[in-house]
PDB file of N, CA, C and O in Angstrom:
ATOM      1  N   MET A   1     -50.240 -23.896-170.638  1.00  0.00           N
ATOM      2  CA  MET A   1     -49.427 -25.052-171.035  1.00  0.00           C
ATOM      3  C   MET A   1     -48.385 -24.616-172.058  1.00  0.00           C
ATOM      4  O   MET A   1     -48.660 -23.853-172.972  1.00  0.00           O
ATOM      5  N   THR A   2     -47.205 -25.144-171.921  1.00  0.00           N
ATOM      6  CA  THR A   2     -46.128 -24.852-172.850  1.00  0.00           C
ATOM      7  C   THR A   2     -46.319 -25.643-174.130  1.00  0.00           C
ATOM      8  O   THR A   2     -46.556 -26.850-174.087  1.00  0.00           O
ATOM      9  N   LEU A   3     -46.220 -24.971-175.261  1.00  0.00           N
ATOM     10  CA  LEU A   3     -46.379 -25.659-176.544  1.00  0.00           C
ATOM     11  C   LEU A   3     -45.103 -26.340-177.002  1.00  0.00           C
ATOM     12  O   LEU A   3     -45.152 -27.312-177.740  1.00  0.00           O
ATOM     13  N   PHE A   4     -43.954 -25.825-176.578  1.00  0.00           N
ATOM     14  CA  PHE A   4     -42.672 -26.382-176.997  1.00  0.00           C
ATOM     15  C   PHE A   4     -41.864 -26.836-175.793  1.00  0.00           C
ATOM     16  O   PHE A   4     -41.804 -26.138-174.781  1.00  0.00           O
ATOM     17  N   LEU A   5     -41.245 -28.005-175.914  1.00  0.00           N
ATOM     18  CA  LEU A   5     -40.389 -28.539-174.863  1.00  0.00           C
ATOM     19  C   LEU A   5     -38.929 -28.427-175.288  1.00  0.00           C
ATOM     20  O   LEU A   5     -38.601 -28.593-176.464  1.00  0.00           O
ATOM     21  N   THR A   6     -38.067 -28.189-174.318  1.00  0.00           N
ATOM     22  CA  THR A   6     -36.632 -28.266-174.571  1.00  0.00           C
ATOM     23  C   THR A   6     -36.239 -29.741-174.549  1.00  0.00           C
ATOM     24  O   THR A   6     -37.019 -30.597-174.113  1.00  0.00           O
ATOM     25  N   GLU A   7     -35.016 -30.052-174.949  1.00  0.00           N
ATOM     26  CA  GLU A   7     -34.596 -31.450-174.896  1.00  0.00           C
ATOM     27  C   GLU A   7     -34.495 -31.926-173.443  1.00  0.00           C
ATOM     28  O   GLU A   7     -34.740 -33.094-173.158  1.00  0.00           O
ATOM     29  N   ASP A   8     -34.165 -31.032-172.509  1.00  0.00           N
ATOM     30  CA  ASP A   8     -34.143 -31.407-171.091  1.00  0.00           C
ATOM     31  C   ASP A   8     -35.546 -31.771-170.606  1.00  0.00           C
ATOM     32  O   ASP A   8     -35.726 -32.768-169.899  1.00  0.00           O
ATOM     33  N   GLU A   9     -36.532 -30.974-170.980  1.00  0.00           N
ATOM     34  CA  GLU A   9     -37.914 -31.248-170.585  1.00  0.00           C
ATOM     35  C   GLU A   9     -38.429 -32.543-171.206  1.00  0.00           C
ATOM     36  O   GLU A   9     -39.130 -33.327-170.553  1.00  0.00           O
ATOM     37  N   LEU A  10     -38.071 -32.775-172.471  1.00  0.00           N
ATOM     38  CA  LEU A  10     -38.468 -34.013-173.140  1.00  0.00           C
ATOM     39  C   LEU A  10     -37.834 -35.222-172.453  1.00  0.00           C
ATOM     40  O   LEU A  10     -38.491 -36.239-172.235  1.00  0.00           O
ATOM     41  N   ALA A  11     -36.574 -35.104-172.085  1.00  0.00           N
ATOM     42  CA  ALA A  11     -35.877 -36.201-171.408  1.00  0.00           C
ATOM     43  C   ALA A  11     -36.556 -36.546-170.084  1.00  0.00           C
ATOM     44  O   ALA A  11     -36.764 -37.723-169.778  1.00  0.00           O
ATOM     45  N   VAL A  12     -36.931 -35.542-169.322  1.00  0.00           N
ATOM     46  CA  VAL A  12     -37.622 -35.779-168.051  1.00  0.00           C
ATOM     47  C   VAL A  12     -38.979 -36.424-168.304  1.00  0.00           C
ATOM     48  O   VAL A  12     -39.348 -37.408-167.649  1.00  0.00           O
ATOM     49  N   ARG A  13     -39.720 -35.906-169.259  1.00  0.00           N
ATOM     50  CA  ARG A  13     -41.056 -36.430-169.577  1.00  0.00           C
ATOM     51  C   ARG A  13     -40.999 -37.902-169.961  1.00  0.00           C
ATOM     52  O   ARG A  13     -41.855 -38.692-169.570  1.00  0.00           O
ATOM     53  N   GLN A  14     -39.992 -38.286-170.746  1.00  0.00           N
ATOM     54  CA  GLN A  14     -39.907 -39.653-171.257  1.00  0.00           C
ATOM     55  C   GLN A  14     -38.962 -40.539-170.446  1.00  0.00           C
ATOM     56  O   GLN A  14     -38.745 -41.693-170.807  1.00  0.00           O
ATOM     57  N   ASN A  15     -38.421 -39.994-169.367  1.00  0.00           N
ATOM     58  CA  ASN A  15     -37.496 -40.749-168.518  1.00  0.00           C
ATOM     59  C   ASN A  15     -36.341 -41.344-169.333  1.00  0.00           C
ATOM     60  O   ASN A  15     -36.020 -42.523-169.241  1.00  0.00           O
ATOM     61  N   ARG A  16     -35.786 -40.506-170.207  1.00  0.00           N
ATOM     62  CA  ARG A  16     -34.656 -40.893-171.053  1.00  0.00           C
ATOM     63  C   ARG A  16     -33.569 -39.844-170.909  1.00  0.00           C
ATOM     64  O   ARG A  16     -33.820 -38.740-170.448  1.00  0.00           O
ATOM     65  N   SER A  17     -32.371 -40.173-171.307  1.00  0.00           N
ATOM     66  CA  SER A  17     -31.274 -39.211-171.194  1.00  0.00           C
ATOM     67  C   SER A  17     -31.311 -38.204-172.350  1.00  0.00           C
ATOM     68  O   SER A  17     -31.792 -38.511-173.448  1.00  0.00           O
ATOM     69  N   VAL A  18     -30.789 -37.041-172.072  1.00  0.00           N
ATOM     70  CA  VAL A  18     -30.661 -36.014-173.113  1.00  0.00           C
ATOM     71  C   VAL A  18     -29.787 -36.543-174.237  1.00  0.00           C
ATOM     72  O   VAL A  18     -30.066 -36.320-175.414  1.00  0.00           O
ATOM     73  N   LYS A  19     -28.745 -37.268-173.894  1.00  0.00           N
ATOM     74  CA  LYS A  19     -27.828 -37.818-174.902  1.00  0.00           C
ATOM     75  C   LYS A  19     -28.569 -38.755-175.860  1.00  0.00           C
ATOM     76  O   LYS A  19     -28.336 -38.726-177.074  1.00  0.00           O
ATOM     77  N   THR A  20     -29.472 -39.585-175.338  1.00  0.00           N
ATOM     78  CA  THR A  20     -30.253 -40.481-176.192  1.00  0.00           C
ATOM     79  C   THR A  20     -31.129 -39.687-177.151  1.00  0.00           C
ATOM     80  O   THR A  20     -31.208 -39.996-178.347  1.00  0.00           O
ATOM     81  N   ILE A  21     -31.766 -38.659-176.648  1.00  0.00           N
ATOM     82  CA  ILE A  21     -32.619 -37.814-177.485  1.00  0.00           C
ATOM     83  C   ILE A  21     -31.793 -37.115-178.556  1.00  0.00           C
ATOM     84  O   ILE A  21     -32.194 -37.035-179.721  1.00  0.00           O
ATOM     85  N   GLN A  22     -30.611 -36.634-178.195  1.00  0.00           N
ATOM     86  CA  GLN A  22     -29.729 -35.983-179.166  1.00  0.00           C
ATOM     87  C   GLN A  22     -29.280 -36.970-180.241  1.00  0.00           C
ATOM     88  O   GLN A  22     -29.259 -36.641-181.430  1.00  0.00           O
ATOM     89  N   THR A  23     -28.925 -38.168-179.828  1.00  0.00           N
ATOM     90  CA  THR A  23     -28.471 -39.187-180.784  1.00  0.00           C
ATOM     91  C   THR A  23     -29.577 -39.551-181.760  1.00  0.00           C
ATOM     92  O   THR A  23     -29.349 -39.642-182.968  1.00  0.00           O
ATOM     93  N   GLU A  24     -30.799 -39.747-181.252  1.00  0.00           N
ATOM     94  CA  GLU A  24     -31.924 -40.053-182.139  1.00  0.00           C
ATOM     95  C   GLU A  24     -32.179 -38.909-183.116  1.00  0.00           C
ATOM     96  O   GLU A  24     -32.496 -39.143-184.273  1.00  0.00           O
ATOM     97  N   ARG A  25     -32.060 -37.693-182.634  1.00  0.00           N
ATOM     98  CA  ARG A  25     -32.286 -36.524-183.495  1.00  0.00           C
ATOM     99  C   ARG A  25     -31.248 -36.496-184.619  1.00  0.00           C
ATOM    100  O   ARG A  25     -31.565 -36.219-185.769  1.00  0.00           O
ATOM    101  N   GLN A  26     -30.011 -36.812-184.303  1.00  0.00           N
ATOM    102  CA  GLN A  26     -28.945 -36.787-185.305  1.00  0.00           C
ATOM    103  C   GLN A  26     -29.050 -37.937-186.300  1.00  0.00           C
ATOM    104  O   GLN A  26     -28.779 -37.760-187.490  1.00  0.00           O
ATOM    105  N   LYS A  27     -29.457 -39.099-185.836  1.00  0.00           N
ATOM    106  CA  LYS A  27     -29.542 -40.275-186.705  1.00  0.00           C
ATOM    107  C   LYS A  27     -30.889 -40.402-187.402  1.00  0.00           C
ATOM    108  O   LYS A  27     -31.020 -41.128-188.376  1.00  0.00           O
ATOM    109  N   GLY A  28     -31.910 -39.723-186.884  1.00  0.00           N
ATOM    110  CA  GLY A  28     -33.253 -39.847-187.424  1.00  0.00           C
ATOM    111  C   GLY A  28     -34.044 -40.870-186.637  1.00  0.00           C
ATOM    112  O   GLY A  28     -33.483 -41.724-185.958  1.00  0.00           O
ATOM    113  N   GLY A  29     -35.349 -40.750-186.709  1.00  0.00           N
ATOM    114  CA  GLY A  29     -36.207 -41.710-186.030  1.00  0.00           C
ATOM    115  C   GLY A  29     -36.696 -41.269-184.668  1.00  0.00           C
ATOM    116  O   GLY A  29     -37.519 -41.927-184.076  1.00  0.00           O
ATOM    117  N   GLY A  30     -36.203 -40.166-184.176  1.00  0.00           N
ATOM    118  CA  GLY A  30     -36.651 -39.667-182.888  1.00  0.00           C
ATOM    119  C   GLY A  30     -37.888 -38.790-183.031  1.00  0.00           C
ATOM    120  O   GLY A  30     -38.531 -38.752-184.074  1.00  0.00           O
ATOM    121  N   VAL A  31     -38.192 -38.093-181.951  1.00  0.00           N
ATOM    122  CA  VAL A  31     -39.331 -37.181-181.942  1.00  0.00           C
ATOM    123  C   VAL A  31     -39.065 -36.053-182.945  1.00  0.00           C
ATOM    124  O   VAL A  31     -37.966 -35.482-182.957  1.00  0.00           O
ATOM    125  N   PRO A  32     -40.031 -35.718-183.795  1.00  0.00           N
ATOM    126  CA  PRO A  32     -39.846 -34.587-184.711  1.00  0.00           C
ATOM    127  C   PRO A  32     -39.517 -33.312-183.921  1.00  0.00           C
ATOM    128  O   PRO A  32     -40.062 -33.094-182.841  1.00  0.00           O
ATOM    129  N   PHE A  33     -38.633 -32.503-184.473  1.00  0.00           N
ATOM    130  CA  PHE A  33     -38.198 -31.303-183.763  1.00  0.00           C
ATOM    131  C   PHE A  33     -38.223 -30.101-184.683  1.00  0.00           C
ATOM    132  O   PHE A  33     -38.342 -30.225-185.894  1.00  0.00           O
ATOM    133  N   ARG A  34     -38.099 -28.940-184.072  1.00  0.00           N
ATOM    134  CA  ARG A  34     -38.029 -27.685-184.818  1.00  0.00           C
ATOM    135  C   ARG A  34     -36.832 -26.902-184.310  1.00  0.00           C
ATOM    136  O   ARG A  34     -36.456 -27.029-183.148  1.00  0.00           O
ATOM    137  N   LYS A  35     -36.256 -26.121-185.201  1.00  0.00           N
ATOM    138  CA  LYS A  35     -35.122 -25.283-184.808  1.00  0.00           C
ATOM    139  C   LYS A  35     -35.523 -23.824-184.926  1.00  0.00           C
ATOM    140  O   LYS A  35     -36.094 -23.404-185.916  1.00  0.00           O
ATOM    141  N   PHE A  36     -35.216 -23.088-183.884  1.00  0.00           N
ATOM    142  CA  PHE A  36     -35.412 -21.652-183.848  1.00  0.00           C
ATOM    143  C   PHE A  36     -34.026 -21.064-183.608  1.00  0.00           C
ATOM    144  O   PHE A  36     -33.540 -21.050-182.472  1.00  0.00           O
ATOM    145  N   GLY A  37     -33.375 -20.667-184.700  1.00  0.00           N
ATOM    146  CA  GLY A  37     -31.970 -20.280-184.577  1.00  0.00           C
ATOM    147  C   GLY A  37     -31.174 -21.519-184.220  1.00  0.00           C
ATOM    148  O   GLY A  37     -31.234 -22.520-184.913  1.00  0.00           O
ATOM    149  N   ARG A  38     -30.464 -21.462-183.106  1.00  0.00           N
ATOM    150  CA  ARG A  38     -29.697 -22.628-182.650  1.00  0.00           C
ATOM    151  C   ARG A  38     -30.469 -23.483-181.657  1.00  0.00           C
ATOM    152  O   ARG A  38     -30.002 -24.554-181.268  1.00  0.00           O
ATOM    153  N   ALA A  39     -31.637 -23.015-181.249  1.00  0.00           N
ATOM    154  CA  ALA A  39     -32.421 -23.724-180.237  1.00  0.00           C
ATOM    155  C   ALA A  39     -33.264 -24.832-180.864  1.00  0.00           C
ATOM    156  O   ALA A  39     -33.969 -24.615-181.836  1.00  0.00           O
ATOM    157  N   VAL A  40     -33.194 -26.023-180.287  1.00  0.00           N
ATOM    158  CA  VAL A  40     -34.004 -27.162-180.707  1.00  0.00           C
ATOM    159  C   VAL A  40     -35.197 -27.251-179.768  1.00  0.00           C
ATOM    160  O   VAL A  40     -35.043 -27.221-178.543  1.00  0.00           O
ATOM    161  N   ARG A  41     -36.385 -27.378-180.341  1.00  0.00           N
ATOM    162  CA  ARG A  41     -37.602 -27.481-179.541  1.00  0.00           C
ATOM    163  C   ARG A  41     -38.499 -28.574-180.104  1.00  0.00           C
ATOM    164  O   ARG A  41     -38.481 -28.873-181.290  1.00  0.00           O
ATOM    165  N   TYR A  42     -39.293 -29.161-179.204  1.00  0.00           N
ATOM    166  CA  TYR A  42     -40.206 -30.246-179.550  1.00  0.00           C
ATOM    167  C   TYR A  42     -41.626 -29.782-179.260  1.00  0.00           C
ATOM    168  O   TYR A  42     -41.961 -29.485-178.111  1.00  0.00           O
ATOM    169  N   HIS A  43     -42.464 -29.715-180.294  1.00  0.00           N
ATOM    170  CA  HIS A  43     -43.854 -29.288-180.105  1.00  0.00           C
ATOM    171  C   HIS A  43     -44.609 -30.393-179.387  1.00  0.00           C
ATOM    172  O   HIS A  43     -44.471 -31.572-179.719  1.00  0.00           O
ATOM    173  N   ILE A  44     -45.409 -30.019-178.418  1.00  0.00           N
ATOM    174  CA  ILE A  44     -46.122 -30.996-177.600  1.00  0.00           C
ATOM    175  C   ILE A  44     -47.014 -31.919-178.435  1.00  0.00           C
ATOM    176  O   ILE A  44     -47.130 -33.112-178.136  1.00  0.00           O
ATOM    177  N   ASP A  45     -47.613 -31.413-179.503  1.00  0.00           N
ATOM    178  CA  ASP A  45     -48.442 -32.262-180.378  1.00  0.00           C
ATOM    179  C   ASP A  45     -47.602 -33.348-181.044  1.00  0.00           C
ATOM    180  O   ASP A  45     -48.031 -34.501-181.156  1.00  0.00           O
ATOM    181  N   ASP A  46     -46.391 -32.985-181.488  1.00  0.00           N
ATOM    182  CA  ASP A  46     -45.488 -33.965-182.107  1.00  0.00           C
ATOM    183  C   ASP A  46     -45.043 -35.006-181.079  1.00  0.00           C
ATOM    184  O   ASP A  46     -44.946 -36.199-181.379  1.00  0.00           O
ATOM    185  N   VAL A  47     -44.756 -34.548-179.863  1.00  0.00           N
ATOM    186  CA  VAL A  47     -44.326 -35.450-178.791  1.00  0.00           C
ATOM    187  C   VAL A  47     -45.429 -36.454-178.475  1.00  0.00           C
ATOM    188  O   VAL A  47     -45.183 -37.668-178.409  1.00  0.00           O
ATOM    189  N   GLU A  48     -46.645 -35.956-178.286  1.00  0.00           N
ATOM    190  CA  GLU A  48     -47.757 -36.844-177.956  1.00  0.00           C
ATOM    191  C   GLU A  48     -48.058 -37.835-179.075  1.00  0.00           C
ATOM    192  O   GLU A  48     -48.346 -39.009-178.810  1.00  0.00           O
ATOM    193  N   LYS A  49     -47.969 -37.403-180.315  1.00  0.00           N
ATOM    194  CA  LYS A  49     -48.193 -38.302-181.450  1.00  0.00           C
ATOM    195  C   LYS A  49     -47.110 -39.380-181.495  1.00  0.00           C
ATOM    196  O   LYS A  49     -47.400 -40.561-181.661  1.00  0.00           O
ATOM    197  N   TRP A  50     -45.854 -38.974-181.331  1.00  0.00           N
ATOM    198  CA  TRP A  50     -44.722 -39.917-181.352  1.00  0.00           C
ATOM    199  C   TRP A  50     -44.876 -40.943-180.244  1.00  0.00           C
ATOM    200  O   TRP A  50     -44.657 -42.130-180.450  1.00  0.00           O
ATOM    201  N   GLU A  51     -45.275 -40.489-179.064  1.00  0.00           N
ATOM    202  CA  GLU A  51     -45.465 -41.410-177.941  1.00  0.00           C
ATOM    203  C   GLU A  51     -46.618 -42.367-178.211  1.00  0.00           C
ATOM    204  O   GLU A  51     -46.507 -43.568-177.946  1.00  0.00           O
ATOM    205  N   ALA A  52     -47.719 -41.865-178.751  1.00  0.00           N
ATOM    206  CA  ALA A  52     -48.884 -42.713-179.034  1.00  0.00           C
ATOM    207  C   ALA A  52     -48.561 -43.783-180.076  1.00  0.00           C
ATOM    208  O   ALA A  52     -49.075 -44.908-179.994  1.00  0.00           O
ATOM    209  N   GLU A  53     -47.711 -43.452-181.040  1.00  0.00           N
ATOM    210  CA  GLU A  53     -47.334 -44.408-182.085  1.00  0.00           C
ATOM    211  C   GLU A  53     -46.514 -45.567-181.526  1.00  0.00           C
ATOM    212  O   GLU A  53     -46.339 -46.576-182.195  1.00  0.00           O
ATOM    213  N   ARG A  54     -46.017 -45.441-180.315  1.00  0.00           N
ATOM    214  CA  ARG A  54     -45.201 -46.479-179.708  1.00  0.00           C
ATOM    215  C   ARG A  54     -45.965 -47.333-178.711  1.00  0.00           C
ATOM    216  O   ARG A  54     -45.399 -48.110-177.962  1.00  0.00           O
ATOM    217  N   THR A  55     -47.289 -47.229-178.720  1.00  0.00           N
ATOM    218  CA  THR A  55     -48.121 -48.050-177.854  1.00  0.00           C
ATOM    219  C   THR A  55     -48.087 -49.489-178.346  1.00  0.00           C
ATOM    220  O   THR A  55     -48.240 -49.751-179.535  1.00  0.00           O
ATOM    221  N   ARG A  56     -47.867 -50.407-177.415  1.00  0.00           N
ATOM    222  CA  ARG A  56     -47.793 -51.830-177.742  1.00  0.00           C
ATOM    223  C   ARG A  56     -48.713 -52.614-176.831  1.00  0.00           C
ATOM    224  O   ARG A  56     -49.015 -52.198-175.716  1.00  0.00           O
ATOM    225  N   ARG A  57     -49.156 -53.790-177.287  1.00  0.00           N
ATOM    226  CA  ARG A  57     -50.022 -54.651-176.484  1.00  0.00           C
ATOM    227  C   ARG A  57     -49.231 -55.733-175.756  1.00  0.00           C
ATOM    228  O   ARG A  57     -49.713 -56.325-174.804  1.00  0.00           O
ATOM    229  N   SER A  58     -48.037 -56.038-176.226  1.00  0.00           N
ATOM    230  CA  SER A  58     -47.195 -57.048-175.576  1.00  0.00           C
ATOM    231  C   SER A  58     -45.747 -56.771-175.940  1.00  0.00           C
ATOM    232  O   SER A  58     -45.461 -55.969-176.838  1.00  0.00           O
ATOM    233  N   THR A  59     -44.828 -57.461-175.277  1.00  0.00           N
ATOM    234  CA  THR A  59     -43.413 -57.265-175.574  1.00  0.00           C
ATOM    235  C   THR A  59     -43.028 -57.816-176.936  1.00  0.00           C
ATOM    236  O   THR A  59     -42.020 -57.415-177.512  1.00  0.00           O
ATOM    237  N   SER A  60     -43.846 -58.730-177.479  1.00  0.00           N
ATOM    238  CA  SER A  60     -43.561 -59.267-178.812  1.00  0.00           C
ATOM    239  C   SER A  60     -44.198 -58.447-179.922  1.00  0.00           C
ATOM    240  O   SER A  60     -43.957 -58.700-181.102  1.00  0.00           O
ATOM    241  N   ASP A  61     -44.994 -57.458-179.576  1.00  0.00           N
ATOM    242  CA  ASP A  61     -45.656 -56.585-180.545  1.00  0.00           C
ATOM    243  C   ASP A  61     -44.629 -55.591-181.086  1.00  0.00           C
ATOM    244  O   ASP A  61     -44.110 -54.764-180.346  1.00  0.00           O
ATOM    245  N   ASN A  62     -44.328 -55.679-182.395  1.00  0.00           N
ATOM    246  CA  ASN A  62     -43.352 -54.758-182.979  1.00  0.00           C
ATOM    247  C   ASN A  62     -44.009 -53.508-183.551  1.00  0.00           C
ATOM    248  O   ASN A  62     -43.340 -52.661-184.118  1.00  0.00           O
ATOM    249  N   GLY A  63     -45.330 -53.418-183.430  1.00  0.00           N
ATOM    250  CA  GLY A  63     -46.030 -52.224-183.865  1.00  0.00           C
ATOM    251  C   GLY A  63     -46.412 -52.197-185.323  1.00  0.00           C
ATOM    252  O   GLY A  63     -47.037 -51.260-185.780  1.00  0.00           O
ATOM    253  N   SER A  64     -46.063 -53.220-186.088  1.00  0.00           N
ATOM    254  CA  SER A  64     -46.418 -53.223-187.513  1.00  0.00           C
ATOM    255  C   SER A  64     -47.869 -53.644-187.689  1.00  0.00           C
ATOM    256  O   SER A  64     -48.429 -54.388-186.889  1.00  0.00           O
ATOM    257  N   ASN A  65     -48.471 -53.189-188.756  1.00  0.00           N
ATOM    258  CA  ASN A  65     -49.851 -53.562-189.067  1.00  0.00           C
ATOM    259  C   ASN A  65     -49.953 -55.017-189.499  1.00  0.00           C
ATOM    260  O   ASN A  65     -51.014 -55.611-189.415  1.00  0.00           O
ATOM    261  N   ALA A  66     -48.857 -55.598-189.966  1.00  0.00           N
ATOM    262  CA  ALA A  66     -48.891 -56.980-190.436  1.00  0.00           C
ATOM    263  C   ALA A  66     -49.251 -57.934-189.294  1.00  0.00           C
ATOM    264  O   ALA A  66     -50.046 -58.835-189.467  1.00  0.00           O
ATOM    265  N   SER A  67     -48.696 -57.699-188.105  1.00  0.00           N
ATOM    266  CA  SER A  67     -49.006 -58.610-186.981  1.00  0.00           C
ATOM    267  C   SER A  67     -50.442 -58.414-186.516  1.00  0.00           C
ATOM    268  O   SER A  67     -51.086 -59.357-186.087  1.00  0.00           O
ATOM    269  N   ALA A  68     -50.979 -57.215-186.617  1.00  0.00           N
ATOM    270  CA  ALA A  68     -52.355 -56.954-186.212  1.00  0.00           C
ATOM    271  C   ALA A  68     -53.347 -57.621-187.149  1.00  0.00           C
ATOM    272  O   ALA A  68     -54.403 -58.075-186.729  1.00  0.00           O
ATOM    273  N   SER A  69     -53.005 -57.708-188.434  1.00  0.00           N
ATOM    274  CA  SER A  69     -53.932 -58.288-189.398  1.00  0.00           C
ATOM    275  C   SER A  69     -53.999 -59.811-189.272  1.00  0.00           C
ATOM    276  O   SER A  69     -54.937 -60.431-189.733  1.00  0.00           O
ATOM    277  N   ARG A  70     -53.004 -60.428-188.644  1.00  0.00           N
ATOM    278  CA  ARG A  70     -52.999 -61.871-188.476  1.00  0.00           C
ATOM    279  C   ARG A  70     -53.884 -62.314-187.321  1.00  0.00           C
ATOM    280  O   ARG A  70     -54.213 -63.478-187.218  1.00  0.00           O
ATOM    281  N   GLN A  71     -54.285 -61.421-186.450  1.00  0.00           N
ATOM    282  CA  GLN A  71     -55.039 -61.815-185.261  1.00  0.00           C
ATOM    283  C   GLN A  71     -56.506 -61.877-185.520  1.00  0.00           C
ATOM    284  O   GLN A  71     -57.114 -61.389-186.347  1.00  0.00           O
TER     285      GLN A  71
END
């Protein structure tokens, strides 16, 4: 198994465009990344954690703990 994904591989995995991934990386808030020289790579552990943090129970679930504590 590959430990690091390229931005192309990440885009395919998440069914998102490379441009979206690049924009998130530049603005912050995207998948954590690492740089090796000029190469940007995404560690699979970081990718899986980032994806898991975005699990929702409904479309109105914003993911905050405040809404979970009200239920």
